[in-house]
PDB file of C-alpha atoms in Angstrom:
ATOM      1  CA  TYR K  20     -76.750 -28.952 -15.455  1.00  0.00           C
ATOM      2  CA  ILE K  21     -79.018 -30.905 -17.803  1.00  0.00           C
ATOM      3  CA  VAL K  22     -81.495 -33.703 -17.053  1.00  0.00           C
ATOM      4  CA  VAL K  23     -82.207 -36.150 -19.868  1.00  0.00           C
ATOM      5  CA  ASP K  24     -84.822 -38.889 -20.077  1.00  0.00           C
ATOM      6  CA  GLY K  25     -83.009 -42.075 -21.038  1.00  0.00           C
ATOM      7  CA  GLU K  26     -80.174 -43.153 -23.281  1.00  0.00           C
ATOM      8  CA  SER K  27     -81.578 -41.721 -26.529  1.00  0.00           C
ATOM      9  CA  GLU K  28     -81.920 -38.235 -25.004  1.00  0.00           C
ATOM     10  CA  LEU K  29     -78.445 -38.586 -23.479  1.00  0.00           C
ATOM     11  CA  GLU K  30     -76.989 -39.355 -26.917  1.00  0.00           C
ATOM     12  CA  ALA K  31     -78.910 -36.408 -28.445  1.00  0.00           C
ATOM     13  CA  ALA K  32     -77.711 -34.039 -25.723  1.00  0.00           C
ATOM     14  CA  GLU K  33     -74.103 -35.151 -26.171  1.00  0.00           C
ATOM     15  CA  ALA K  34     -74.389 -34.687 -29.948  1.00  0.00           C
ATOM     16  CA  ALA K  35     -75.802 -31.177 -29.389  1.00  0.00           C
ATOM     17  CA  LEU K  36     -72.918 -30.329 -27.040  1.00  0.00           C
ATOM     18  CA  ASP K  37     -70.434 -31.617 -29.643  1.00  0.00           C
ATOM     19  CA  ALA K  38     -72.125 -29.467 -32.300  1.00  0.00           C
ATOM     20  CA  LEU K  39     -71.784 -26.429 -30.034  1.00  0.00           C
ATOM     21  CA  GLY K  40     -68.048 -27.076 -29.805  1.00  0.00           C
ATOM     22  CA  LEU K  41     -68.145 -28.315 -26.204  1.00  0.00           C
ATOM     23  CA  PRO K  42     -66.046 -31.483 -26.419  1.00  0.00           C
ATOM     24  CA  ALA K  43     -66.118 -34.176 -23.762  1.00  0.00           C
ATOM     25  CA  ASP K  44     -62.335 -34.484 -23.524  1.00  0.00           C
ATOM     26  CA  GLN K  45     -60.125 -32.316 -21.375  1.00  0.00           C
ATOM     27  CA  PRO K  46     -58.367 -29.339 -23.030  1.00  0.00           C
ATOM     28  CA  GLY K  47     -54.700 -29.444 -23.890  1.00  0.00           C
ATOM     29  CA  LYS K  48     -52.252 -27.614 -21.645  1.00  0.00           C
ATOM     30  CA  ASP K  49     -52.054 -24.500 -23.821  1.00  0.00           C
ATOM     31  CA  GLU K  50     -55.612 -24.629 -25.196  1.00  0.00           C
ATOM     32  CA  ALA K  51     -57.820 -21.634 -24.494  1.00  0.00           C
ATOM     33  CA  VAL K  52     -61.060 -22.560 -22.774  1.00  0.00           C
ATOM     34  CA  THR K  53     -64.245 -20.757 -23.765  1.00  0.00           C
ATOM     35  CA  GLY K  54     -67.871 -21.318 -22.850  1.00  0.00           C
ATOM     36  CA  PRO K  55     -69.048 -23.469 -19.951  1.00  0.00           C
ATOM     37  CA  VAL K  56     -66.146 -25.171 -18.229  1.00  0.00           C
ATOM     38  CA  CYS K  57     -68.158 -28.183 -17.067  1.00  0.00           C
ATOM     39  CA  VAL K  58     -71.468 -29.567 -18.286  1.00  0.00           C
ATOM     40  CA  THR K  59     -73.195 -32.140 -16.068  1.00  0.00           C
ATOM     41  CA  LEU K  60     -75.821 -34.420 -17.578  1.00  0.00           C
ATOM     42  CA  PHE K  61     -78.118 -36.413 -15.263  1.00  0.00           C
ATOM     43  CA  CYS K  62     -79.612 -39.552 -16.791  1.00  0.00           C
ATOM     44  CA  PRO K  63     -82.082 -41.489 -14.607  1.00  0.00           C
ATOM     45  CA  GLU K  64     -82.017 -45.181 -15.522  1.00  0.00           C
ATOM     46  CA  CYS K  65     -85.601 -45.625 -14.413  1.00  0.00           C
ATOM     47  CA  GLU K  66     -88.909 -43.829 -14.112  1.00  0.00           C
ATOM     48  CA  VAL K  67     -88.936 -40.618 -12.067  1.00  0.00           C
ATOM     49  CA  ARG K  68     -92.159 -39.799 -10.163  1.00  0.00           C
ATOM     50  CA  SER K  69     -93.211 -37.164  -7.673  1.00  0.00           C
ATOM     51  CA  THR K  70     -94.163 -38.448  -4.231  1.00  0.00           C
ATOM     52  CA  ALA K  71     -97.731 -37.532  -3.290  1.00  0.00           C
ATOM     53  CA  GLY K  72     -97.838 -35.550  -0.047  1.00  0.00           C
ATOM     54  CA  TRP K  73     -94.037 -35.210   0.182  1.00  0.00           C
ATOM     55  CA  GLU K  74     -92.816 -32.525   2.595  1.00  0.00           C
ATOM     56  CA  THR K  75     -89.449 -31.643   4.026  1.00  0.00           C
ATOM     57  CA  GLU K  76     -88.188 -29.762   7.046  1.00  0.00           C
ATOM     58  CA  ARG K  77     -88.466 -26.113   6.036  1.00  0.00           C
ATOM     59  CA  THR K  78     -84.916 -25.271   7.142  1.00  0.00           C
ATOM     60  CA  GLN K  79     -82.654 -28.049   5.892  1.00  0.00           C
ATOM     61  CA  ASP K  80     -78.942 -28.329   6.314  1.00  0.00           C
ATOM     62  CA  VAL K  81     -76.782 -28.645   3.213  1.00  0.00           C
ATOM     63  CA  LYS K  82     -76.218 -32.398   3.678  1.00  0.00           C
ATOM     64  CA  GLY K  83     -79.493 -33.302   1.989  1.00  0.00           C
ATOM     65  CA  GLU K  84     -82.538 -35.474   2.606  1.00  0.00           C
ATOM     66  CA  LEU K  85     -83.730 -38.510   0.631  1.00  0.00           C
ATOM     67  CA  THR K  86     -86.799 -40.749   0.631  1.00  0.00           C
ATOM     68  CA  ARG K  87     -84.852 -43.763  -0.696  1.00  0.00           C
ATOM     69  CA  ALA K  88     -81.228 -44.770  -1.168  1.00  0.00           C
ATOM     70  CA  LEU K  89     -79.861 -44.111  -4.673  1.00  0.00           C
ATOM     71  CA  VAL K  90     -77.001 -45.388  -6.779  1.00  0.00           C
ATOM     72  CA  ALA K  91     -75.171 -42.744  -8.813  1.00  0.00           C
ATOM     73  CA  ARG K  92     -72.442 -43.793 -11.197  1.00  0.00           C
ATOM     74  CA  ASN K  93     -70.169 -42.341 -13.832  1.00  0.00           C
ATOM     75  CA  GLY K  94     -72.199 -42.621 -17.022  1.00  0.00           C
ATOM     76  CA  ALA K  95     -69.254 -41.735 -19.226  1.00  0.00           C
ATOM     77  CA  ASN K  96     -67.965 -45.305 -18.817  1.00  0.00           C
ATOM     78  CA  LYS K  97     -69.803 -48.451 -19.834  1.00  0.00           C
ATOM     79  CA  CYS K  98     -70.423 -50.195 -16.506  1.00  0.00           C
ATOM     80  CA  ALA K  99     -71.893 -53.593 -15.743  1.00  0.00           C
ATOM     81  CA  GLU K 100     -75.672 -53.497 -15.731  1.00  0.00           C
ATOM     82  CA  MET K 101     -76.951 -52.725 -12.269  1.00  0.00           C
ATOM     83  CA  SER K 102     -79.976 -53.972 -10.393  1.00  0.00           C
ATOM     84  CA  SER K 103     -82.701 -51.398  -9.890  1.00  0.00           C
ATOM     85  CA  GLY K 104     -84.043 -53.123  -6.783  1.00  0.00           C
ATOM     86  CA  ASP K 105     -87.615 -54.149  -6.158  1.00  0.00           C
ATOM     87  CA  GLY K 106     -88.771 -50.952  -4.497  1.00  0.00           C
ATOM     88  CA  GLU K 107     -89.596 -52.567  -1.153  1.00  0.00           C
ATOM     89  CA  GLY K 108     -88.655 -51.285   2.248  1.00  0.00           C
ATOM     90  CA  GLU K 109     -88.114 -47.607   1.567  1.00  0.00           C
ATOM     91  CA  GLY K 110     -90.565 -44.732   1.265  1.00  0.00           C
ATOM     92  CA  GLY K 111     -91.209 -42.250  -1.502  1.00  0.00           C
ATOM     93  CA  ALA K 112     -92.085 -42.942  -5.108  1.00  0.00           C
ATOM     94  CA  GLY K 113     -89.507 -45.716  -5.130  1.00  0.00           C
ATOM     95  CA  GLY K 114     -91.738 -47.751  -2.848  1.00  0.00           C
ATOM     96  CA  GLU K 115     -94.438 -47.900  -5.531  1.00  0.00           C
ATOM     97  CA  GLY K 116     -92.661 -50.253  -7.897  1.00  0.00           C
ATOM     98  CA  GLU K 117     -89.463 -51.525  -9.380  1.00  0.00           C
ATOM     99  CA  GLY K 118     -87.226 -49.045 -11.114  1.00  0.00           C
ATOM    100  CA  VAL K 119     -88.793 -45.840  -9.771  1.00  0.00           C
ATOM    101  CA  ILE K 120     -87.087 -42.983  -7.954  1.00  0.00           C
ATOM    102  CA  ALA K 121     -88.709 -39.977  -6.342  1.00  0.00           C
ATOM    103  CA  ARG K 122     -88.381 -36.719  -8.278  1.00  0.00           C
ATOM    104  CA  GLU K 123     -87.479 -35.089  -4.954  1.00  0.00           C
ATOM    105  CA  ASP K 124     -84.539 -37.487  -4.559  1.00  0.00           C
ATOM    106  CA  LEU K 125     -83.258 -36.740  -8.067  1.00  0.00           C
ATOM    107  CA  ALA K 126     -83.454 -33.004  -7.295  1.00  0.00           C
ATOM    108  CA  GLU K 127     -81.557 -33.553  -4.022  1.00  0.00           C
ATOM    109  CA  LEU K 128     -78.826 -35.522  -5.797  1.00  0.00           C
ATOM    110  CA  MET K 129     -78.506 -32.773  -8.421  1.00  0.00           C
ATOM    111  CA  LEU K 130     -78.156 -30.159  -5.699  1.00  0.00           C
ATOM    112  CA  GLN K 131     -75.489 -32.193  -3.881  1.00  0.00           C
ATOM    113  CA  VAL K 132     -73.531 -32.703  -7.124  1.00  0.00           C
ATOM    114  CA  ALA K 133     -73.702 -28.948  -7.816  1.00  0.00           C
ATOM    115  CA  LEU K 134     -72.501 -28.138  -4.281  1.00  0.00           C
ATOM    116  CA  ARG K 135     -69.807 -30.779  -3.813  1.00  0.00           C
ATOM    117  CA  LEU K 136     -68.163 -31.808  -7.101  1.00  0.00           C
ATOM    118  CA  PRO K 137     -65.539 -29.727  -8.898  1.00  0.00           C
ATOM    119  CA  ARG K 138     -67.054 -27.163 -11.289  1.00  0.00           C
ATOM    120  CA  SER K 139     -64.061 -25.755 -13.128  1.00  0.00           C
ATOM    121  CA  LEU K 140     -61.070 -27.058 -15.035  1.00  0.00           C
ATOM    122  CA  ASP K 141     -58.858 -25.523 -12.344  1.00  0.00           C
ATOM    123  CA  GLU K 142     -60.536 -27.921  -9.880  1.00  0.00           C
ATOM    124  CA  ASN K 143     -60.033 -30.855 -12.296  1.00  0.00           C
ATOM    125  CA  ALA K 144     -63.700 -30.997 -13.272  1.00  0.00           C
ATOM    126  CA  PRO K 145     -64.317 -32.839 -16.529  1.00  0.00           C
ATOM    127  CA  ARG K 146     -65.641 -30.782 -19.424  1.00  0.00           C
ATOM    128  CA  ARG K 147     -68.560 -33.178 -19.545  1.00  0.00           C
ATOM    129  CA  ARG K 148     -69.832 -35.242 -16.623  1.00  0.00           C
ATOM    130  CA  VAL K 149     -72.581 -37.862 -17.000  1.00  0.00           C
ATOM    131  CA  VAL K 150     -74.307 -39.040 -13.819  1.00  0.00           C
ATOM    132  CA  LYS K 151     -76.560 -42.087 -14.179  1.00  0.00           C
ATOM    133  CA  VAL K 152     -79.026 -42.580 -11.334  1.00  0.00           C
ATOM    134  CA  ALA K 153     -81.091 -45.573 -10.185  1.00  0.00           C
ATOM    135  CA  PRO K 154     -82.636 -46.853  -6.947  1.00  0.00           C
ATOM    136  CA  ALA K 155     -80.168 -48.677  -4.719  1.00  0.00           C
ATOM    137  CA  PRO K 156     -80.571 -52.463  -4.853  1.00  0.00           C
ATOM    138  CA  VAL K 157     -82.617 -53.952  -2.026  1.00  0.00           C
ATOM    139  CA  GLY K 158     -80.260 -54.993   0.739  1.00  0.00           C
ATOM    140  CA  GLY K 159     -77.699 -52.451  -0.482  1.00  0.00           C
ATOM    141  CA  ALA K 160     -77.113 -48.966   0.860  1.00  0.00           C
ATOM    142  CA  ALA K 161     -79.590 -47.785   3.472  1.00  0.00           C
ATOM    143  CA  LEU K 162     -80.496 -44.259   4.487  1.00  0.00           C
ATOM    144  CA  GLN K 163     -79.107 -43.017   7.782  1.00  0.00           C
ATOM    145  CA  GLU K 164     -81.164 -40.897  10.154  1.00  0.00           C
ATOM    146  CA  ARG K 165     -79.214 -37.897  11.453  1.00  0.00           C
ATOM    147  CA  PRO K 166     -79.838 -34.582  13.202  1.00  0.00           C
ATOM    148  CA  ASN K 167     -80.931 -31.776  10.885  1.00  0.00           C
ATOM    149  CA  GLU K 168     -79.119 -28.535  11.610  1.00  0.00           C
ATOM    150  CA  ASP K 169     -80.716 -25.231  10.662  1.00  0.00           C
ATOM    151  CA  ILE K 170     -78.251 -23.632   8.220  1.00  0.00           C
ATOM    152  CA  LEU K 171     -78.956 -20.156   9.605  1.00  0.00           C
ATOM    153  CA  THR K 172     -78.790 -20.788  13.345  1.00  0.00           C
ATOM    154  CA  GLY K 173     -76.822 -24.057  13.630  1.00  0.00           C
ATOM    155  CA  ARG K 174     -79.479 -25.434  16.003  1.00  0.00           C
ATOM    156  CA  THR K 175     -80.755 -28.983  15.611  1.00  0.00           C
ATOM    157  CA  VAL K 176     -84.249 -29.002  14.106  1.00  0.00           C
ATOM    158  CA  GLY K 177     -85.514 -32.586  14.072  1.00  0.00           C
ATOM    159  CA  THR K 178     -83.996 -35.371  12.014  1.00  0.00           C
ATOM    160  CA  VAL K 179     -83.696 -36.263   8.320  1.00  0.00           C
ATOM    161  CA  ARG K 180     -82.716 -39.379   6.387  1.00  0.00           C
ATOM    162  CA  SER K 181     -79.937 -39.258   3.832  1.00  0.00           C
TER     163      SER K 181
END
C-alpha cells in the first residue's frame, strides 16, 4: 500500500514499479508470479490535512468512521473530472475549504480497502490498483450515523458516522 501526493508522484511510483518488474497487467495463465501480488496506490486529488482535536471511540468496529463523505474511484481509468465539493456541511478538515479531506478519513479508507478488497491474484485482485480520493460533492453522498459495536465484546458503544 503506497500513498502518493498527486499525479506526478503517481506517475513516478508507477514507473518505479515497472522498473522493479511489477507490471500493471494481469499475468498470463501459465506465468509464474513472484513478488507482491497486488500493489495499491492511493492518490488524493486534493489537499490532505489533519483535523485539530480529532478523536475517535477507542474501541471501533471494523466498519469504519469518517468525518466527511468521500468519493473513491478507480484511478487506472481516465474518468470524467469530478467536483471536489465546497467543503460545507460536514465536519473535519474538509469543512475548512474546498478540495480538502481529513488525513484521518484517508487513513480510514486505506484500512477499509486493505480489509475488504481482494489482495491476491487467486481472489482476482489486480496486480496494480490505483485509488483516487476526493471529498464527496456537496449534496452527494452523506454520512450515516450507526451504532458502534465493540469488536471484542460485540456490545454497542455509542455511535459513529460512516
